[in-house]
């Protein structure tokens, strides 16, 4: 059941993405020839409003096929005949839908994380007098930590990630104090204290705010941004060689992790689904051929040149990108299967 749930959830995220393109095209007067749910052989199909709707055999994937999307068309409702701004909106609509769904899932599963039923925020309630952050560093009770060494602190949990990025225990900290942003150039935050349970501590106690609709929206928004930043940081680590291609996962690996997570907690499973949805949004906007971001680049070039790139040349670029993407998918899927076998 967990495996089936994971496959269905992953498939729904792809359908949500394609539905974003579909609804933007329909609202923009662009003809949608076909809309698929699933992949592979067609099980059911029905035509309505000039669009053929298909239910495919394999329960993952989907497609929104628009008139004149990958070539020239004489139809007045072809993709290429729509206004440039409309076409750009259609291209990014899939990613925007993934971002929206991810945010809504985060909002649903967001729960107070404070000991008294509120939300722990990034404002300091108290600094232990024995802490290395007290005194000369300049931190004060009531400071809201904005960033550490340029790393934006969106949530309380971001503090650990920010500290782990530093080379030593001294950081440049930006805080908001009495409505003003202040830069503290040398704040030492070293785990030199020992807690009641024996764990090393810095000596910072963060404030807790009472639960409210506004605060939940704020936490959900910041969590979603944190997920997107996590994806972007991972891509940066891949480009700089900090992680290798062999550590990537494809649909098989993702479904495996989702199934494992579903065994332990439905909340954790939904959080993972939200992260993957936002991940899909970020990845699809990368300026790479065959992805939505690659199509957006050609539209931007058209806006600069005042005329479109010839469709055949754009088609060549996207075809080459698709071949490379398929090769990468085959590789990472093979790695996923090997990991499962091990």
Short mmCIF file of C-alpha atoms in Angstrom, two decimals:
data_model
loop_
_atom_site.label_atom_id
_atom_site.label_comp_id
_atom_site.label_asym_id
_atom_site.label_seq_id
_atom_site.Cartn_x
_atom_site.Cartn_y
_atom_site.Cartn_z
CA UNK A 1 0.00 0.00 0.00
CA UNK A 2 2.85 2.39 0.80
CA UNK A 3 4.44 1.74 -2.60
CA UNK A 4 1.11 2.28 -4.37
CA UNK A 5 0.54 5.47 -2.37
CA UNK A 6 4.00 6.75 -3.32
CA UNK A 7 3.51 6.02 -7.03
CA UNK A 8 0.07 7.65 -7.07
CA UNK A 9 1.34 10.73 -5.18
CA UNK A 10 4.30 11.12 -7.54
CA UNK A 11 2.01 10.72 -10.55
CA UNK A 12 -0.43 13.30 -9.19
CA UNK A 13 2.37 15.86 -8.87
CA UNK A 14 3.22 15.43 -12.55
CA UNK A 15 -0.48 15.71 -13.49
CA UNK A 16 -0.74 18.87 -11.39
CA UNK A 17 2.18 20.30 -13.36
CA UNK A 18 0.59 19.51 -16.71
CA UNK A 19 -2.76 20.83 -15.49
CA UNK A 20 -1.06 24.16 -14.86
CA UNK A 21 -0.09 24.33 -18.54
CA UNK A 22 -3.58 23.14 -19.52
CA UNK A 23 -5.57 25.71 -17.58
CA UNK A 24 -3.28 28.58 -18.62
CA UNK A 25 -3.56 27.55 -22.28
CA UNK A 26 -7.34 27.21 -22.14
CA UNK A 27 -7.75 30.56 -20.41
CA UNK A 28 -5.39 32.14 -22.92
CA UNK A 29 -7.29 30.94 -25.98
CA UNK A 30 -4.66 28.40 -27.04
CA UNK A 31 -5.95 25.15 -28.51
CA UNK A 32 -5.10 22.07 -26.40
CA UNK A 33 -5.20 19.04 -28.70
CA UNK A 34 -4.63 16.36 -26.06
CA UNK A 35 -4.41 16.06 -22.30
CA UNK A 36 -3.09 12.79 -20.88
CA UNK A 37 -3.26 11.35 -17.41
CA UNK A 38 -0.61 8.65 -17.10
CA UNK A 39 1.73 7.26 -19.73
CA UNK A 40 1.81 4.31 -22.11
CA UNK A 41 -1.13 2.65 -23.92
CA UNK A 42 -4.49 4.46 -23.80
CA UNK A 43 -7.18 2.83 -21.66
CA UNK A 44 -9.95 5.42 -22.04
CA UNK A 45 -10.38 8.52 -24.14
CA UNK A 46 -13.03 11.17 -24.70
CA UNK A 47 -13.12 14.31 -26.80
CA UNK A 48 -14.67 17.47 -25.40
CA UNK A 49 -14.32 21.08 -26.46
CA UNK A 50 -11.77 20.24 -29.13
CA UNK A 51 -9.48 18.43 -26.66
CA UNK A 52 -8.95 14.67 -26.51
CA UNK A 53 -8.67 13.52 -22.89
CA UNK A 54 -6.81 10.23 -22.38
CA UNK A 55 -6.34 7.91 -19.42
CA UNK A 56 -3.15 5.90 -19.88
CA UNK A 57 -2.08 2.55 -18.44
CA UNK A 58 0.89 3.59 -16.31
CA UNK A 59 -0.21 5.66 -13.26
CA UNK A 60 2.50 8.30 -13.47
CA UNK A 61 3.24 11.11 -15.84
CA UNK A 62 0.98 13.10 -18.11
CA UNK A 63 1.08 15.61 -20.95
CA UNK A 64 -0.59 18.72 -22.27
CA UNK A 65 -0.24 18.82 -26.06
CA UNK A 66 -0.97 22.26 -27.53
CA UNK A 67 -1.56 23.12 -31.16
CA UNK A 68 1.62 24.43 -32.79
CA UNK A 69 3.67 23.98 -29.61
CA UNK A 70 6.61 22.28 -31.35
CA UNK A 71 6.15 23.51 -34.88
CA UNK A 72 4.33 25.87 -37.17
CA UNK A 73 0.54 25.89 -37.41
CA UNK A 74 -1.99 27.89 -39.42
CA UNK A 75 -4.59 27.72 -36.65
CA UNK A 76 -5.44 31.12 -35.12
CA UNK A 77 -5.47 29.36 -31.74
CA UNK A 78 -1.98 27.87 -32.10
CA UNK A 79 0.53 28.33 -29.29
CA UNK A 80 2.87 30.36 -31.51
CA UNK A 81 0.14 32.87 -32.39
CA UNK A 82 -0.61 33.85 -28.79
CA UNK A 83 0.91 37.01 -27.32
CA UNK A 84 4.44 36.60 -26.03
CA UNK A 85 3.42 37.37 -22.45
CA UNK A 86 0.63 34.78 -22.69
CA UNK A 87 3.03 32.11 -23.98
CA UNK A 88 5.49 32.86 -21.18
CA UNK A 89 2.69 32.46 -18.62
CA UNK A 90 1.65 29.13 -20.17
CA UNK A 91 5.24 27.86 -20.03
CA UNK A 92 5.77 28.75 -16.35
CA UNK A 93 2.22 27.78 -15.25
CA UNK A 94 3.20 24.16 -14.61
CA UNK A 95 5.96 25.12 -12.18
CA UNK A 96 3.71 27.72 -10.54
CA UNK A 97 1.08 25.05 -9.96
CA UNK A 98 3.70 22.80 -8.33
CA UNK A 99 4.75 25.67 -6.05
CA UNK A 100 1.11 26.35 -5.14
CA UNK A 101 0.33 22.69 -4.37
CA UNK A 102 3.53 22.35 -2.32
CA UNK A 103 2.63 25.45 -0.32
CA UNK A 104 -0.95 24.24 0.32
CA UNK A 105 0.30 20.85 1.54
CA UNK A 106 2.79 22.56 3.85
CA UNK A 107 0.00 24.79 5.15
CA UNK A 108 -2.21 21.76 5.89
CA UNK A 109 0.48 19.85 7.80
CA UNK A 110 1.97 22.86 9.62
CA UNK A 111 1.59 22.34 13.35
CA UNK A 112 2.85 24.31 16.37
CA UNK A 113 6.34 23.19 17.38
CA UNK A 114 6.75 25.01 20.67
CA UNK A 115 6.58 23.37 24.11
CA UNK A 116 3.43 25.31 25.06
CA UNK A 117 1.52 24.96 21.79
CA UNK A 118 2.89 27.90 19.81
CA UNK A 119 5.45 28.37 17.06
CA UNK A 120 9.15 28.80 17.80
CA UNK A 121 10.36 31.78 15.76
CA UNK A 122 13.75 33.29 14.93
CA UNK A 123 13.60 35.95 17.64
CA UNK A 124 15.87 35.50 20.66
CA UNK A 125 13.99 35.35 23.94
CA UNK A 126 17.04 34.90 26.12
CA UNK A 127 20.81 34.55 25.81
CA UNK A 128 22.55 32.59 28.53
CA UNK A 129 25.08 34.92 30.24
CA UNK A 130 27.67 32.12 29.96
CA UNK A 131 27.14 31.76 26.21
CA UNK A 132 29.93 32.77 23.83
CA UNK A 133 27.28 34.76 21.91
CA UNK A 134 26.70 37.07 24.87
CA UNK A 135 28.66 40.22 25.55
CA UNK A 136 31.23 41.33 22.98
CA UNK A 137 29.41 39.82 19.98
CA UNK A 138 26.56 42.27 20.34
CA UNK A 139 23.58 39.91 20.35
CA UNK A 140 20.78 40.97 22.69
CA UNK A 141 17.56 39.52 24.00
CA UNK A 142 14.75 40.36 21.58
CA UNK A 143 16.93 40.36 18.46
CA UNK A 144 15.40 38.69 15.41
CA UNK A 145 18.14 36.83 13.54
CA UNK A 146 17.87 37.69 9.84
CA UNK A 147 20.98 36.02 8.41
CA UNK A 148 24.25 34.36 9.43
CA UNK A 149 27.23 34.78 7.09
CA UNK A 150 24.75 35.74 4.34
CA UNK A 151 22.58 32.65 4.88
CA UNK A 152 18.96 33.78 5.35
CA UNK A 153 17.37 32.45 8.53
CA UNK A 154 13.77 31.70 7.62
CA UNK A 155 13.01 29.16 10.34
CA UNK A 156 14.52 28.19 13.68
CA UNK A 157 15.93 25.05 12.07
CA UNK A 158 17.96 27.14 9.61
CA UNK A 159 20.28 28.17 12.44
CA UNK A 160 21.97 24.75 12.52
CA UNK A 161 22.46 24.75 8.73
CA UNK A 162 23.92 28.26 8.83
CA UNK A 163 26.38 27.42 11.60
CA UNK A 164 27.49 24.26 9.78
CA UNK A 165 28.49 26.35 6.75
CA UNK A 166 31.07 28.37 8.71
CA UNK A 167 34.80 27.61 8.89
CA UNK A 168 35.05 28.60 12.55
CA UNK A 169 32.76 29.64 15.40
CA UNK A 170 32.72 33.38 14.57
CA UNK A 171 30.01 34.67 12.24
CA UNK A 172 28.66 37.85 10.71
CA UNK A 173 25.10 38.09 11.98
CA UNK A 174 22.39 40.43 10.69
CA UNK A 175 19.60 41.07 13.19
CA UNK A 176 16.45 43.15 13.31
CA UNK A 177 16.32 45.21 16.52
CA UNK A 178 13.60 47.75 17.29
CA UNK A 179 12.59 47.72 13.62
CA UNK A 180 16.15 48.42 12.40
CA UNK A 181 18.54 46.03 10.64
CA UNK A 182 21.94 45.83 12.31
CA UNK A 183 25.05 43.96 11.21
CA UNK A 184 27.11 42.34 13.96
CA UNK A 185 30.46 41.49 12.31
CA UNK A 186 31.92 39.11 14.90
CA UNK A 187 29.50 36.98 16.89
CA UNK A 188 30.98 33.83 18.41
CA UNK A 189 28.50 30.97 18.62
CA UNK A 190 30.24 27.94 20.06
CA UNK A 191 28.53 25.00 21.75
CA UNK A 192 30.47 25.51 24.97
CA UNK A 193 27.58 24.85 27.39
CA UNK A 194 26.09 21.54 28.47
CA UNK A 195 22.34 20.99 28.64
CA UNK A 196 20.43 18.98 31.23
CA UNK A 197 20.51 15.96 28.92
CA UNK A 198 24.28 16.24 28.41
CA UNK A 199 24.11 17.73 24.92
CA UNK A 200 26.40 20.65 24.00
CA UNK A 201 24.52 23.95 23.68
CA UNK A 202 25.20 27.46 22.43
CA UNK A 203 22.94 29.00 25.05
CA UNK A 204 20.32 30.67 22.84
CA UNK A 205 16.62 30.39 23.69
CA UNK A 206 14.22 31.35 20.93
CA UNK A 207 10.84 32.96 21.52
CA UNK A 208 7.54 31.18 21.03
CA UNK A 209 4.52 32.95 19.55
CA UNK A 210 0.93 31.78 20.09
CA UNK A 211 -0.75 29.85 17.29
CA UNK A 212 -2.76 31.96 14.81
CA UNK A 213 -3.90 31.83 11.19
CA UNK A 214 -1.49 34.59 10.21
CA UNK A 215 1.45 32.87 11.86
CA UNK A 216 0.62 29.56 10.21
CA UNK A 217 0.57 31.27 6.82
CA UNK A 218 3.91 32.90 7.59
CA UNK A 219 5.51 29.61 8.71
CA UNK A 220 4.11 27.71 5.70
CA UNK A 221 5.41 30.37 3.31
CA UNK A 222 8.87 30.36 4.88
CA UNK A 223 8.96 26.55 4.92
CA UNK A 224 8.11 26.46 1.20
CA UNK A 225 10.86 28.98 0.43
CA UNK A 226 13.25 26.92 2.53
CA UNK A 227 12.38 23.81 0.47
CA UNK A 228 13.07 25.68 -2.78
CA UNK A 229 16.37 26.98 -1.40
CA UNK A 230 17.34 23.45 -0.39
CA UNK A 231 16.84 22.25 -3.98
CA UNK A 232 18.84 25.18 -5.34
CA UNK A 233 21.67 24.56 -2.85
CA UNK A 234 21.77 20.89 -3.83
CA UNK A 235 22.09 21.85 -7.49
CA UNK A 236 24.94 24.18 -6.58
CA UNK A 237 26.70 21.35 -4.76
CA UNK A 238 26.24 19.13 -7.82
CA UNK A 239 27.71 21.76 -10.18
CA UNK A 240 30.68 22.48 -7.90
CA UNK A 241 31.43 18.77 -7.44
CA UNK A 242 30.61 18.62 -3.72
CA UNK A 243 28.25 15.76 -4.57
CA UNK A 244 28.48 13.36 -7.48
CA UNK A 245 26.00 12.38 -10.19
CA UNK A 246 25.90 8.89 -8.66
CA UNK A 247 24.09 10.37 -5.65
CA UNK A 248 21.14 11.53 -7.75
CA UNK A 249 17.83 9.68 -7.55
CA UNK A 250 15.19 9.19 -10.22
CA UNK A 251 11.52 8.19 -9.97
CA UNK A 252 12.37 4.73 -8.59
CA UNK A 253 14.51 6.13 -5.80
CA UNK A 254 12.03 8.89 -5.01
CA UNK A 255 9.12 6.42 -4.87
CA UNK A 256 11.18 4.15 -2.60
CA UNK A 257 11.89 6.99 -0.15
CA UNK A 258 8.24 8.07 -0.25
CA UNK A 259 7.07 4.52 0.48
CA UNK A 260 9.49 4.21 3.39
CA UNK A 261 8.36 7.55 4.81
CA UNK A 262 4.68 6.59 4.50
CA UNK A 263 5.28 3.58 6.77
CA UNK A 264 6.24 5.83 9.68
CA UNK A 265 4.16 8.99 9.48
CA UNK A 266 1.53 10.38 7.13
CA UNK A 267 2.59 13.90 8.16
CA UNK A 268 6.20 13.24 7.19
CA UNK A 269 4.96 11.68 3.95
CA UNK A 270 2.93 14.78 3.08
CA UNK A 271 5.90 17.02 3.93
CA UNK A 272 8.01 14.96 1.53
CA UNK A 273 5.32 15.25 -1.16
CA UNK A 274 5.33 19.03 -0.69
CA UNK A 275 9.13 19.10 -0.97
CA UNK A 276 9.03 17.02 -4.17
CA UNK A 277 6.31 19.24 -5.65
CA UNK A 278 8.41 22.36 -5.03
CA UNK A 279 11.45 20.43 -6.30
CA UNK A 280 9.64 19.73 -9.57
CA UNK A 281 8.80 23.42 -9.89
CA UNK A 282 12.41 24.51 -9.39
CA UNK A 283 13.85 21.84 -11.69
CA UNK A 284 11.43 22.61 -14.52
CA UNK A 285 12.39 26.29 -14.49
CA UNK A 286 16.08 25.55 -15.00
CA UNK A 287 17.23 27.10 -18.30
CA UNK A 288 17.93 23.71 -19.89
CA UNK A 289 16.68 22.42 -23.25
CA UNK A 290 13.54 20.22 -23.13
CA UNK A 291 12.51 21.76 -19.80
CA UNK A 292 10.06 24.62 -19.30
CA UNK A 293 12.97 26.87 -18.37
CA UNK A 294 14.60 26.12 -21.72
CA UNK A 295 11.43 27.08 -23.57
CA UNK A 296 11.24 30.25 -21.49
CA UNK A 297 14.78 31.17 -22.60
CA UNK A 298 13.72 30.99 -26.26
CA UNK A 299 10.71 33.20 -25.51
CA UNK A 300 12.99 35.73 -23.80
CA UNK A 301 15.27 35.68 -26.86
CA UNK A 302 12.19 36.31 -29.00
CA UNK A 303 11.31 39.30 -26.83
CA UNK A 304 14.82 40.73 -27.27
CA UNK A 305 15.06 40.03 -31.03
CA UNK A 306 11.45 41.06 -31.71
CA UNK A 307 11.00 37.89 -33.73
CA UNK A 308 10.90 34.18 -32.81
CA UNK A 309 13.74 31.75 -33.24
CA UNK A 310 12.98 29.52 -36.26
CA UNK A 311 11.01 26.51 -34.92
CA UNK A 312 13.31 23.95 -36.53
CA UNK A 313 16.37 25.30 -34.71
CA UNK A 314 14.53 25.45 -31.41
CA UNK A 315 13.34 21.89 -32.09
CA UNK A 316 16.93 20.71 -32.62
CA UNK A 317 18.02 22.20 -29.30
CA UNK A 318 15.10 20.69 -27.39
CA UNK A 319 15.59 17.29 -29.07
CA UNK A 320 19.27 17.23 -28.08
CA UNK A 321 18.35 18.27 -24.53
CA UNK A 322 15.68 15.56 -24.37
CA UNK A 323 18.17 12.89 -25.42
CA UNK A 324 20.62 14.00 -22.73
CA UNK A 325 17.81 14.11 -20.16
CA UNK A 326 16.67 10.60 -21.09
CA UNK A 327 20.25 9.34 -20.84
CA UNK A 328 20.52 10.87 -17.37
CA UNK A 329 17.19 9.31 -16.36
CA UNK A 330 18.36 5.88 -17.51
CA UNK A 331 21.56 6.29 -15.50
CA UNK A 332 19.93 7.46 -12.26
CA UNK A 333 17.19 4.82 -12.56
CA UNK A 334 19.90 2.17 -12.88
CA UNK A 335 21.60 3.59 -9.79
CA UNK A 336 18.26 3.51 -7.93
CA UNK A 337 17.72 -0.17 -8.82
CA UNK A 338 21.26 -1.08 -7.77
CA UNK A 339 20.75 0.65 -4.42
CA UNK A 340 17.51 -1.25 -3.88
CA UNK A 341 19.21 -4.55 -4.72
CA UNK A 342 22.02 -3.82 -2.28
#
